């Protein structure tokens, strides 16, 4: 007698594996084979799944469900033509089976034909009343197509079918976020919570929306309710800690971060936040302890290395700061943030040659921030390499053509290099861009601001600009 797959799935699997070992032939219902195949496919045992399909079809050659599982395996192995051919055979036997359209949609999706996949899924919707899975698949296809509005509506339908479908709930909120419709997300989540007042997931997501809108008291309340709904919800404690930090309530934030550590193994992110809080409170030794633990727990977390570097930099312990940022660079030499931080430290140590090299690495790796160009130009000025400093400032202006800071800096650099015509040109441009920031020129190049011809030129440009 065949085993009932719903009541004894483990027995079916054991019996099947016993059959494979002994070469005996046992009979299974088609439903048992489905259970066995699903077990193997879900656990990544594709070869055993294929073996079960083969034997299953030998015993039940007309089983459409087993043939559809064979299609799944063919799709997994990227054998699209064979899968389509088998689907054609199945459709000749059962033209109104929605699973055929779902499988065809899967094949199209795997080949990046997402609109065609959507069309097939919409056809499948017309053939069944059980449309939950189809709406979920539609939502994913719309996400692939960057159509977040339609994706949102599809996932909303999934949540309507099943309030506990948290995966779809997360996707709904994700779509709201991507559309930057935080008000819409808050309204949706509050409606959801009217029906499910003890759903910790929804409270957590609502808190994150309030946090994004800088509505910290509301966010705190939402995270409190998440914790009330599930007092072991680590994510809620962590997010609550972040809100308390924003409110300046560092001791309470520490309590929440410490709670996450007591519930589960500590994470580098928890150590990092604890370090930040203790640093704010002036607890230097504790801050140092947690920062050390951050980088020990996760050496690949750049925020950890930057935090411990900044910590020592703020204490003017440049040697220690340099030690840690060099360790970070040894782990990930292509992290632009590390090189930029190294440049800042070298500059503070007046080691301008090394600062120059670090800024060059920063730019070569793709960091084109305004401060990078400005500080690199300043570094080269300190070295005395005015030509290179001018070239760096000019490169910066290519990215920020209307930036008065770089423009005034370039004017001063041209003056120091004896290029009067270019200096006048840039000085005039700076005044036209932002006359008030002329003081930056006066502060950085005081040796020129009182020269008669410079004062006369600036006065003339000011008059023509007003």
mmCIF file of C-alpha atoms in Angstrom, residues 83 93 118 130 222 341 344 355 437 451:
data_model
loop_
_atom_site.group_PDB
_atom_site.id
_atom_site.type_symbol
_atom_site.label_atom_id
_atom_site.label_comp_id
_atom_site.label_asym_id
_atom_site.label_seq_id
_atom_site.Cartn_x
_atom_site.Cartn_y
_atom_site.Cartn_z
ATOM 1 C CA UNK A 83 11.106 22.327 -21.330
ATOM 2 C CA UNK A 93 -3.530 16.848 -22.716
ATOM 3 C CA UNK A 118 3.862 38.837 -17.171
ATOM 4 C CA UNK A 130 -6.223 30.152 -6.327
ATOM 5 C CA UNK A 222 6.302 51.784 16.767
ATOM 6 C CA UNK A 341 40.869 58.579 5.522
ATOM 7 C CA UNK A 344 43.474 62.890 5.987
ATOM 8 C CA UNK A 355 48.912 62.177 1.681
ATOM 9 C CA UNK A 437 32.721 83.410 -0.309
ATOM 10 C CA UNK A 451 47.940 93.779 -2.600
#
